[in-house]
Protein backbone atom coordinates (compact mmCIF):
# COMPACT_ATOMS: atom_id res chain seq x y z
CA UNK A 1 0.00 0.00 0.00
CA UNK A 2 1.20 3.56 -0.69
CA UNK A 3 0.88 5.69 2.42
CA UNK A 4 1.53 9.45 2.47
CA UNK A 5 2.30 11.01 5.83
CA UNK A 6 1.45 14.71 5.69
CA UNK A 7 3.85 16.35 8.15
CA UNK A 8 5.83 13.13 8.12
CA UNK A 9 8.92 15.08 9.15
CA UNK A 10 7.50 15.62 12.66
CA UNK A 11 7.40 13.59 15.89
CA UNK A 12 4.51 11.21 15.26
CA UNK A 13 5.12 11.10 11.50
CA UNK A 14 8.56 9.62 12.08
CA UNK A 15 7.11 6.72 14.07
CA UNK A 16 4.54 5.87 11.40
CA UNK A 17 7.19 6.08 8.66
CA UNK A 18 9.51 3.73 10.55
CA UNK A 19 6.78 1.23 11.40
CA UNK A 20 4.90 1.16 8.08
CA UNK A 21 8.09 1.64 6.06
CA UNK A 22 8.99 -1.95 6.99
CA UNK A 23 6.09 -3.25 4.93
CA UNK A 24 4.53 -0.50 2.84
CA UNK A 25 5.63 2.20 0.43
CA UNK A 26 5.74 5.34 2.55
CA UNK A 27 5.94 8.89 1.22
CA UNK A 28 7.05 11.48 3.77
CA UNK A 29 5.22 14.76 3.14
CA UNK A 30 6.48 18.20 4.08
CA UNK A 31 5.97 21.82 3.09
CA UNK A 32 9.56 21.70 1.82
CA UNK A 33 10.74 19.15 -0.69
CA UNK A 34 14.35 19.13 0.54
CA UNK A 35 13.26 18.55 4.12
CA UNK A 36 10.99 15.69 3.04
CA UNK A 37 13.78 14.03 1.09
CA UNK A 38 16.32 14.45 3.90
CA UNK A 39 13.90 12.90 6.44
CA UNK A 40 13.07 10.04 4.07
CA UNK A 41 16.80 9.32 3.72
CA UNK A 42 17.18 9.45 7.51
CA UNK A 43 14.29 7.00 8.03
CA UNK A 44 15.61 4.64 5.34
CA UNK A 45 18.99 4.71 7.13
CA UNK A 46 17.39 3.78 10.46
CA UNK A 47 15.42 0.93 8.91
CA UNK A 48 18.54 -0.31 7.10
CA UNK A 49 20.36 -0.47 10.46
CA UNK A 50 17.54 -2.72 11.69
CA UNK A 51 17.88 -4.99 8.67
CA UNK A 52 14.89 -3.75 6.67
CA UNK A 53 15.05 -2.91 2.99
CA UNK A 54 12.89 0.20 3.08
CA UNK A 55 11.95 2.42 0.19
CA UNK A 56 10.66 5.58 1.88
CA UNK A 57 10.52 8.64 -0.37
CA UNK A 58 9.93 12.31 0.42
CA UNK A 59 7.98 15.00 -1.36
CA UNK A 60 5.93 18.13 -0.83
CA UNK A 61 2.60 17.39 0.91
CA UNK A 62 0.54 17.97 -2.27
CA UNK A 63 2.50 15.43 -4.32
CA UNK A 64 2.76 12.94 -1.48
CA UNK A 65 -1.04 12.99 -1.05
CA UNK A 66 -1.75 12.68 -4.76
CA UNK A 67 0.50 9.61 -5.13
CA UNK A 68 -0.81 7.66 -2.15
CA UNK A 69 -3.73 5.29 -1.49
CA UNK A 70 -3.96 6.29 2.16
CA UNK A 71 -3.12 9.76 3.49
CA UNK A 72 -2.35 10.27 7.19
CA UNK A 73 -2.61 13.81 8.56
CA UNK A 74 0.26 14.15 11.07
CA UNK A 75 0.01 17.90 11.59
CA UNK A 76 -1.32 20.03 14.42
CA UNK A 77 -4.96 21.03 14.74
CA UNK A 78 -4.38 24.69 13.84
CA UNK A 79 -2.72 23.71 10.54
CA UNK A 80 -5.50 21.45 9.30
CA UNK A 81 -7.64 23.83 7.23
CA UNK A 82 -4.76 25.45 5.32
CA UNK A 83 -3.02 22.11 4.70
CA UNK A 84 -6.15 20.31 3.47
CA UNK A 85 -6.84 23.24 1.17
CA UNK A 86 -3.42 22.62 -0.44
CA UNK A 87 -3.59 18.83 -0.72
CA UNK A 88 -7.34 18.51 -1.44
CA UNK A 89 -7.11 17.68 -5.19
CA UNK A 90 -4.95 14.65 -4.32
CA UNK A 91 -7.39 13.31 -1.73
CA UNK A 92 -10.24 12.39 -4.08
CA UNK A 93 -11.34 8.79 -3.52
CA UNK A 94 -8.67 8.14 -0.88
CA UNK A 95 -8.75 7.10 2.76
CA UNK A 96 -7.63 9.94 5.05
CA UNK A 97 -6.54 9.13 8.59
CA UNK A 98 -6.63 11.83 11.26
CA UNK A 99 -4.47 11.44 14.38
CA UNK A 100 -5.11 15.07 15.30
CA UNK A 101 -5.71 15.98 18.95
CA UNK A 102 -6.72 19.56 19.78
CA UNK A 103 -5.17 19.97 23.22
CA UNK A 104 -3.61 22.85 25.09
CA UNK A 105 -2.22 23.73 28.47
CA UNK A 106 -2.68 27.47 28.65
CA UNK A 107 -6.34 27.39 27.67
CA UNK A 108 -7.31 25.25 30.69
CA UNK A 109 -8.31 27.94 33.10
CA UNK A 110 -8.67 27.22 36.81
CA UNK A 111 -11.13 29.57 38.45
CA UNK A 112 -10.38 29.89 42.16
CA UNK A 113 -13.29 30.16 44.57
CA UNK A 114 -14.66 33.67 44.86
CA UNK A 115 -13.49 34.71 41.40
CA UNK A 116 -16.36 35.55 39.06
CA UNK A 117 -16.68 33.07 36.18
CA UNK A 118 -16.35 35.88 33.63
CA UNK A 119 -12.62 36.51 33.94
CA UNK A 120 -11.45 39.66 32.15
CA UNK A 121 -9.11 38.72 29.29
CA UNK A 122 -6.24 40.75 30.74
CA UNK A 123 -6.21 38.76 33.99
CA UNK A 124 -6.46 35.30 32.38
CA UNK A 125 -2.69 34.89 32.77
CA UNK A 126 -3.23 34.61 36.56
CA UNK A 127 -5.39 31.54 36.18
CA UNK A 128 -3.36 29.34 33.86
CA UNK A 129 -3.59 25.65 34.67
CA UNK A 130 -0.74 23.24 35.11
CA UNK A 131 -2.44 20.45 33.22
CA UNK A 132 -3.41 19.71 29.64
CA UNK A 133 -6.98 19.68 28.48
CA UNK A 134 -8.94 18.86 25.35
CA UNK A 135 -9.97 21.98 23.46
CA UNK A 136 -13.28 20.98 21.89
CA UNK A 137 -13.49 22.28 18.30
CA UNK A 138 -16.77 23.90 17.22
CA UNK A 139 -17.81 20.77 15.24
CA UNK A 140 -17.25 18.55 18.30
CA UNK A 141 -13.88 17.01 17.45
CA UNK A 142 -10.92 17.47 15.14
CA UNK A 143 -12.24 14.67 12.92
CA UNK A 144 -15.63 16.36 12.57
CA UNK A 145 -13.87 19.60 11.63
CA UNK A 146 -11.84 17.75 9.00
CA UNK A 147 -14.71 15.74 7.45
CA UNK A 148 -16.45 18.63 5.61
CA UNK A 149 -13.10 19.91 4.28
CA UNK A 150 -12.46 16.68 2.34
CA UNK A 151 -13.60 15.89 -1.21
CA UNK A 152 -16.95 14.08 -1.40
CA UNK A 153 -15.60 10.63 -2.25
CA UNK A 154 -12.90 10.66 0.44
CA UNK A 155 -13.36 8.42 3.48
CA UNK A 156 -12.17 9.74 6.83
CA UNK A 157 -10.96 7.48 9.64
CA UNK A 158 -9.91 8.90 12.99
CA UNK A 159 -7.32 6.79 14.85
CA UNK A 160 -3.96 6.54 16.66
CA UNK A 161 -4.62 9.59 18.90
CA UNK A 162 -3.42 7.87 22.06
CA UNK A 163 -0.14 6.51 20.69
CA UNK A 164 2.94 8.34 22.02
CA UNK A 165 5.34 9.47 19.30
CA UNK A 166 8.55 8.63 21.17
CA UNK A 167 7.67 4.97 21.62
CA UNK A 168 6.27 4.61 18.12
CA UNK A 169 9.59 5.80 16.69
CA UNK A 170 11.73 3.64 18.97
CA UNK A 171 12.16 0.32 17.20
CA UNK A 172 13.85 -1.21 20.24
CA UNK A 173 10.63 -0.98 22.21
CA UNK A 174 7.91 -3.62 22.08
CA UNK A 175 4.59 -1.79 21.94
CA UNK A 176 1.50 -2.85 23.87
CA UNK A 177 -1.27 -0.41 23.00
CA UNK A 178 -4.86 -0.43 21.85
CA UNK A 179 -5.81 1.95 19.07
CA UNK A 180 -9.31 3.41 18.96
CA UNK A 181 -10.62 3.64 15.40
CA UNK A 182 -13.60 5.84 14.45
CA UNK A 183 -15.22 6.18 11.05
CA UNK A 184 -18.43 5.92 9.07
CA UNK A 185 -17.25 3.44 6.43
CA UNK A 186 -16.54 -0.16 7.46
CA UNK A 187 -14.49 -0.58 4.28
CA UNK A 188 -12.00 2.13 5.25
CA UNK A 189 -12.06 1.16 8.93
CA UNK A 190 -11.08 -2.40 7.97
CA UNK A 191 -8.11 -1.05 6.01
CA UNK A 192 -7.05 1.00 9.03
CA UNK A 193 -7.51 -2.02 11.33
CA UNK A 194 -5.01 -3.77 9.05
CA UNK A 195 -2.58 -0.85 9.29
CA UNK A 196 -2.85 -0.98 13.11
CA UNK A 197 -2.13 -4.73 13.09
CA UNK A 198 0.87 -4.14 10.81
CA UNK A 199 2.54 -2.53 13.84
CA UNK A 200 3.45 -5.34 16.26
CA UNK A 201 1.94 -4.84 19.73
CA UNK A 202 -0.96 -2.73 18.53
CA UNK A 203 -4.59 -3.86 18.57
CA UNK A 204 -7.36 -1.97 16.73
CA UNK A 205 -10.59 -1.30 18.63
CA UNK A 206 -13.73 -0.22 16.77
CA UNK A 207 -15.07 2.79 18.66
CA UNK A 208 -17.94 3.77 16.36
CA UNK A 209 -18.77 6.39 13.72
CA UNK A 210 -16.78 9.58 13.24
CA UNK A 211 -19.01 11.32 15.84
CA UNK A 212 -17.30 9.22 18.56
CA UNK A 213 -13.89 10.69 17.74
CA UNK A 214 -14.04 13.36 20.49
CA UNK A 215 -14.08 10.60 23.10
CA UNK A 216 -10.85 9.09 21.80
CA UNK A 217 -9.16 12.41 21.00
CA UNK A 218 -9.86 13.71 24.50
CA UNK A 219 -8.14 10.74 26.17
CA UNK A 220 -4.75 12.03 25.00
CA UNK A 221 -4.48 15.05 27.35
CA UNK A 222 -5.55 12.72 30.18
CA UNK A 223 -2.68 10.35 29.30
CA UNK A 224 -0.20 13.24 29.20
CA UNK A 225 -1.38 14.52 32.61
CA UNK A 226 -1.11 11.00 34.07
CA UNK A 227 2.42 10.65 32.71
CA UNK A 228 3.58 14.03 34.03
CA UNK A 229 2.05 13.73 37.51
CA UNK A 230 2.96 10.10 38.12
CA UNK A 231 6.49 10.09 36.70
CA UNK A 232 5.56 7.81 33.84
CA UNK A 233 6.60 7.99 30.20
CA UNK A 234 4.65 7.55 27.00
CA UNK A 235 1.38 6.38 28.56
CA UNK A 236 -1.11 4.77 26.18
CA UNK A 237 -4.37 2.84 26.47
CA UNK A 238 -5.29 -0.83 26.77
CA UNK A 239 -8.90 -2.05 27.07
CA UNK A 240 -9.42 -5.05 29.33
CA UNK A 241 -12.49 -7.19 29.94
N1 LIG B 1 3.41 13.75 19.28
C1 LIG B 1 2.62 12.79 19.74
O1 LIG B 1 3.00 12.01 20.65
C2 LIG B 1 1.23 12.60 19.16
C3 LIG B 1 0.48 11.48 19.54
C4 LIG B 1 -0.80 11.30 18.98
C5 LIG B 1 -1.30 12.24 18.09
N2 LIG B 1 -0.54 13.34 17.76
C6 LIG B 1 -1.09 14.32 16.82
O2 LIG B 1 -0.29 14.26 15.65
C7 LIG B 1 -0.24 15.56 15.04
C8 LIG B 1 1.22 15.92 14.80
O3 LIG B 1 1.87 15.97 16.04
P1 LIG B 1 3.46 16.09 16.11
O4 LIG B 1 3.82 16.10 17.54
O5 LIG B 1 4.08 15.08 15.21
O6 LIG B 1 3.66 17.55 15.49
P2 LIG B 1 4.99 18.33 15.09
O7 LIG B 1 6.16 17.41 15.16
O8 LIG B 1 5.04 19.58 15.88
O9 LIG B 1 4.68 18.79 13.59
C9 LIG B 1 4.47 17.89 12.53
C10 LIG B 1 4.81 18.57 11.23
O10 LIG B 1 3.88 19.62 10.95
C11 LIG B 1 4.47 20.44 9.94
N3 LIG B 1 4.09 21.84 10.16
C12 LIG B 1 4.59 22.72 11.07
N4 LIG B 1 3.99 23.92 10.94
C13 LIG B 1 3.11 23.80 9.92
C14 LIG B 1 2.19 24.70 9.30
N5 LIG B 1 2.06 25.96 9.70
N6 LIG B 1 1.43 24.23 8.27
C15 LIG B 1 1.54 22.94 7.85
N7 LIG B 1 2.40 22.05 8.39
C16 LIG B 1 3.17 22.48 9.42
C17 LIG B 1 5.98 20.26 10.04
O11 LIG B 1 6.41 19.66 8.83
P3 LIG B 1 7.19 20.49 7.67
O12 LIG B 1 7.91 21.63 8.32
O13 LIG B 1 8.11 19.46 7.15
O14 LIG B 1 6.12 20.89 6.72
C18 LIG B 1 6.13 19.29 11.20
O15 LIG B 1 7.20 18.37 11.02
C19 LIG B 1 -0.94 16.53 16.00
O16 LIG B 1 -2.23 16.80 15.55
C20 LIG B 1 -1.00 15.75 17.32
O17 LIG B 1 -2.13 16.09 18.09
C21 LIG B 1 0.71 13.52 18.27
Coordinates of C-alpha atoms and ligand atoms in Angstrom, one line a residue:
X1 CA 0.0 0.0 0.0
X2 CA 1.2 3.6 -0.7
X3 CA 0.9 5.7 2.4
X4 CA 1.5 9.4 2.5
X5 CA 2.3 11.0 5.8
X6 CA 1.5 14.7 5.7
X7 CA 3.8 16.4 8.2
X8 CA 5.8 13.1 8.1
X9 CA 8.9 15.1 9.2
X10 CA 7.5 15.6 12.7
X11 CA 7.4 13.6 15.9
X12 CA 4.5 11.2 15.3
X13 CA 5.1 11.1 11.5
X14 CA 8.6 9.6 12.1
X15 CA 7.1 6.7 14.1
X16 CA 4.5 5.9 11.4
X17 CA 7.2 6.1 8.7
X18 CA 9.5 3.7 10.6
X19 CA 6.8 1.2 11.4
X20 CA 4.9 1.2 8.1
X21 CA 8.1 1.6 6.1
X22 CA 9.0 -1.9 7.0
X23 CA 6.1 -3.3 4.9
X24 CA 4.5 -0.5 2.8
X25 CA 5.6 2.2 0.4
X26 CA 5.7 5.3 2.5
X27 CA 5.9 8.9 1.2
X28 CA 7.0 11.5 3.8
X29 CA 5.2 14.8 3.1
X30 CA 6.5 18.2 4.1
X31 CA 6.0 21.8 3.1
X32 CA 9.6 21.7 1.8
X33 CA 10.7 19.1 -0.7
X34 CA 14.3 19.1 0.5
X35 CA 13.3 18.6 4.1
X36 CA 11.0 15.7 3.0
X37 CA 13.8 14.0 1.1
X38 CA 16.3 14.4 3.9
X39 CA 13.9 12.9 6.4
X40 CA 13.1 10.0 4.1
X41 CA 16.8 9.3 3.7
X42 CA 17.2 9.4 7.5
X43 CA 14.3 7.0 8.0
X44 CA 15.6 4.6 5.3
X45 CA 19.0 4.7 7.1
X46 CA 17.4 3.8 10.5
X47 CA 15.4 0.9 8.9
X48 CA 18.5 -0.3 7.1
X49 CA 20.4 -0.5 10.5
X50 CA 17.5 -2.7 11.7
X51 CA 17.9 -5.0 8.7
X52 CA 14.9 -3.7 6.7
X53 CA 15.1 -2.9 3.0
X54 CA 12.9 0.2 3.1
X55 CA 12.0 2.4 0.2
X56 CA 10.7 5.6 1.9
X57 CA 10.5 8.6 -0.4
X58 CA 9.9 12.3 0.4
X59 CA 8.0 15.0 -1.4
X60 CA 5.9 18.1 -0.8
X61 CA 2.6 17.4 0.9
X62 CA 0.5 18.0 -2.3
X63 CA 2.5 15.4 -4.3
X64 CA 2.8 12.9 -1.5
X65 CA -1.0 13.0 -1.1
X66 CA -1.7 12.7 -4.8
X67 CA 0.5 9.6 -5.1
X68 CA -0.8 7.7 -2.1
X69 CA -3.7 5.3 -1.5
X70 CA -4.0 6.3 2.2
X71 CA -3.1 9.8 3.5
X72 CA -2.3 10.3 7.2
X73 CA -2.6 13.8 8.6
X74 CA 0.3 14.1 11.1
X75 CA 0.0 17.9 11.6
X76 CA -1.3 20.0 14.4
X77 CA -5.0 21.0 14.7
X78 CA -4.4 24.7 13.8
X79 CA -2.7 23.7 10.5
X80 CA -5.5 21.4 9.3
X81 CA -7.6 23.8 7.2
X82 CA -4.8 25.4 5.3
X83 CA -3.0 22.1 4.7
X84 CA -6.2 20.3 3.5
X85 CA -6.8 23.2 1.2
X86 CA -3.4 22.6 -0.4
X87 CA -3.6 18.8 -0.7
X88 CA -7.3 18.5 -1.4
X89 CA -7.1 17.7 -5.2
X90 CA -4.9 14.7 -4.3
X91 CA -7.4 13.3 -1.7
X92 CA -10.2 12.4 -4.1
X93 CA -11.3 8.8 -3.5
X94 CA -8.7 8.1 -0.9
X95 CA -8.8 7.1 2.8
X96 CA -7.6 9.9 5.1
X97 CA -6.5 9.1 8.6
X98 CA -6.6 11.8 11.3
X99 CA -4.5 11.4 14.4
X100 CA -5.1 15.1 15.3
X101 CA -5.7 16.0 18.9
X102 CA -6.7 19.6 19.8
X103 CA -5.2 20.0 23.2
X104 CA -3.6 22.9 25.1
X105 CA -2.2 23.7 28.5
X106 CA -2.7 27.5 28.6
X107 CA -6.3 27.4 27.7
X108 CA -7.3 25.2 30.7
X109 CA -8.3 27.9 33.1
X110 CA -8.7 27.2 36.8
X111 CA -11.1 29.6 38.4
X112 CA -10.4 29.9 42.2
X113 CA -13.3 30.2 44.6
X114 CA -14.7 33.7 44.9
X115 CA -13.5 34.7 41.4
X116 CA -16.4 35.5 39.1
X117 CA -16.7 33.1 36.2
X118 CA -16.4 35.9 33.6
X119 CA -12.6 36.5 33.9
X120 CA -11.5 39.7 32.1
X121 CA -9.1 38.7 29.3
X122 CA -6.2 40.8 30.7
X123 CA -6.2 38.8 34.0
X124 CA -6.5 35.3 32.4
X125 CA -2.7 34.9 32.8
X126 CA -3.2 34.6 36.6
X127 CA -5.4 31.5 36.2
X128 CA -3.4 29.3 33.9
X129 CA -3.6 25.7 34.7
X130 CA -0.7 23.2 35.1
X131 CA -2.4 20.5 33.2
X132 CA -3.4 19.7 29.6
X133 CA -7.0 19.7 28.5
X134 CA -8.9 18.9 25.4
X135 CA -10.0 22.0 23.5
X136 CA -13.3 21.0 21.9
X137 CA -13.5 22.3 18.3
X138 CA -16.8 23.9 17.2
X139 CA -17.8 20.8 15.2
X140 CA -17.3 18.6 18.3
X141 CA -13.9 17.0 17.5
X142 CA -10.9 17.5 15.1
X143 CA -12.2 14.7 12.9
X144 CA -15.6 16.4 12.6
X145 CA -13.9 19.6 11.6
X146 CA -11.8 17.7 9.0
X147 CA -14.7 15.7 7.5
X148 CA -16.4 18.6 5.6
X149 CA -13.1 19.9 4.3
X150 CA -12.5 16.7 2.3
X151 CA -13.6 15.9 -1.2
X152 CA -16.9 14.1 -1.4
X153 CA -15.6 10.6 -2.2
X154 CA -12.9 10.7 0.4
X155 CA -13.4 8.4 3.5
X156 CA -12.2 9.7 6.8
X157 CA -11.0 7.5 9.6
X158 CA -9.9 8.9 13.0
X159 CA -7.3 6.8 14.9
X160 CA -4.0 6.5 16.7
X161 CA -4.6 9.6 18.9
X162 CA -3.4 7.9 22.1
X163 CA -0.1 6.5 20.7
X164 CA 2.9 8.3 22.0
X165 CA 5.3 9.5 19.3
X166 CA 8.6 8.6 21.2
X167 CA 7.7 5.0 21.6
X168 CA 6.3 4.6 18.1
X169 CA 9.6 5.8 16.7
X170 CA 11.7 3.6 19.0
X171 CA 12.2 0.3 17.2
X172 CA 13.9 -1.2 20.2
X173 CA 10.6 -1.0 22.2
X174 CA 7.9 -3.6 22.1
X175 CA 4.6 -1.8 21.9
X176 CA 1.5 -2.9 23.9
X177 CA -1.3 -0.4 23.0
X178 CA -4.9 -0.4 21.9
X179 CA -5.8 1.9 19.1
X180 CA -9.3 3.4 19.0
X181 CA -10.6 3.6 15.4
X182 CA -13.6 5.8 14.5
X183 CA -15.2 6.2 11.0
X184 CA -18.4 5.9 9.1
X185 CA -17.2 3.4 6.4
X186 CA -16.5 -0.2 7.5
X187 CA -14.5 -0.6 4.3
X188 CA -12.0 2.1 5.2
X189 CA -12.1 1.2 8.9
X190 CA -11.1 -2.4 8.0
X191 CA -8.1 -1.0 6.0
X192 CA -7.0 1.0 9.0
X193 CA -7.5 -2.0 11.3
X194 CA -5.0 -3.8 9.1
X195 CA -2.6 -0.9 9.3
X196 CA -2.8 -1.0 13.1
X197 CA -2.1 -4.7 13.1
X198 CA 0.9 -4.1 10.8
X199 CA 2.5 -2.5 13.8
X200 CA 3.5 -5.3 16.3
X201 CA 1.9 -4.8 19.7
X202 CA -1.0 -2.7 18.5
X203 CA -4.6 -3.9 18.6
X204 CA -7.4 -2.0 16.7
X205 CA -10.6 -1.3 18.6
X206 CA -13.7 -0.2 16.8
X207 CA -15.1 2.8 18.7
X208 CA -17.9 3.8 16.4
X209 CA -18.8 6.4 13.7
X210 CA -16.8 9.6 13.2
X211 CA -19.0 11.3 15.8
X212 CA -17.3 9.2 18.6
X213 CA -13.9 10.7 17.7
X214 CA -14.0 13.4 20.5
X215 CA -14.1 10.6 23.1
X216 CA -10.8 9.1 21.8
X217 CA -9.2 12.4 21.0
X218 CA -9.9 13.7 24.5
X219 CA -8.1 10.7 26.2
X220 CA -4.7 12.0 25.0
X221 CA -4.5 15.1 27.4
X222 CA -5.6 12.7 30.2
X223 CA -2.7 10.4 29.3
X224 CA -0.2 13.2 29.2
X225 CA -1.4 14.5 32.6
X226 CA -1.1 11.0 34.1
X227 CA 2.4 10.7 32.7
X228 CA 3.6 14.0 34.0
X229 CA 2.1 13.7 37.5
X230 CA 3.0 10.1 38.1
X231 CA 6.5 10.1 36.7
X232 CA 5.6 7.8 33.8
X233 CA 6.6 8.0 30.2
X234 CA 4.6 7.6 27.0
X235 CA 1.4 6.4 28.6
X236 CA -1.1 4.8 26.2
X237 CA -4.4 2.8 26.5
X238 CA -5.3 -0.8 26.8
X239 CA -8.9 -2.0 27.1
X240 CA -9.4 -5.1 29.3
X241 CA -12.5 -7.2 29.9
Ligands
LIG1 N1 3.4 13.7 19.3 C1 2.6 12.8 19.7 O1 3.0 12.0 20.6 C2 1.2 12.6 19.2 C3 0.5 11.5 19.5 C4 -0.8 11.3 19.0 C5 -1.3 12.2 18.1 N2 -0.5 13.3 17.8 C6 -1.1 14.3 16.8 O2 -0.3 14.3 15.6 C7 -0.2 15.6 15.0 C8 1.2 15.9 14.8 O3 1.9 16.0 16.0 P1 3.5 16.1 16.1 O4 3.8 16.1 17.5 O5 4.1 15.1 15.2 O6 3.7 17.5 15.5 P2 5.0 18.3 15.1 O7 6.2 17.4 15.2 O8 5.0 19.6 15.9 O9 4.7 18.8 13.6 C9 4.5 17.9 12.5 C10 4.8 18.6 11.2 O10 3.9 19.6 10.9 C11 4.5 20.4 9.9 N3 4.1 21.8 10.2 C12 4.6 22.7 11.1 N4 4.0 23.9 10.9 C13 3.1 23.8 9.9 C14 2.2 24.7 9.3 N5 2.1 26.0 9.7 N6 1.4 24.2 8.3 C15 1.5 22.9 7.8 N7 2.4 22.0 8.4 C16 3.2 22.5 9.4 C17 6.0 20.3 10.0 O11 6.4 19.7 8.8 P3 7.2 20.5 7.7 O12 7.9 21.6 8.3 O13 8.1 19.5 7.1 O14 6.1 20.9 6.7 C18 6.1 19.3 11.2 O15 7.2 18.4 11.0 C19 -0.9 16.5 16.0 O16 -2.2 16.8 15.5 C20 -1.0 15.8 17.3 O17 -2.1 16.1 18.1 C21 0.7 13.5 18.3

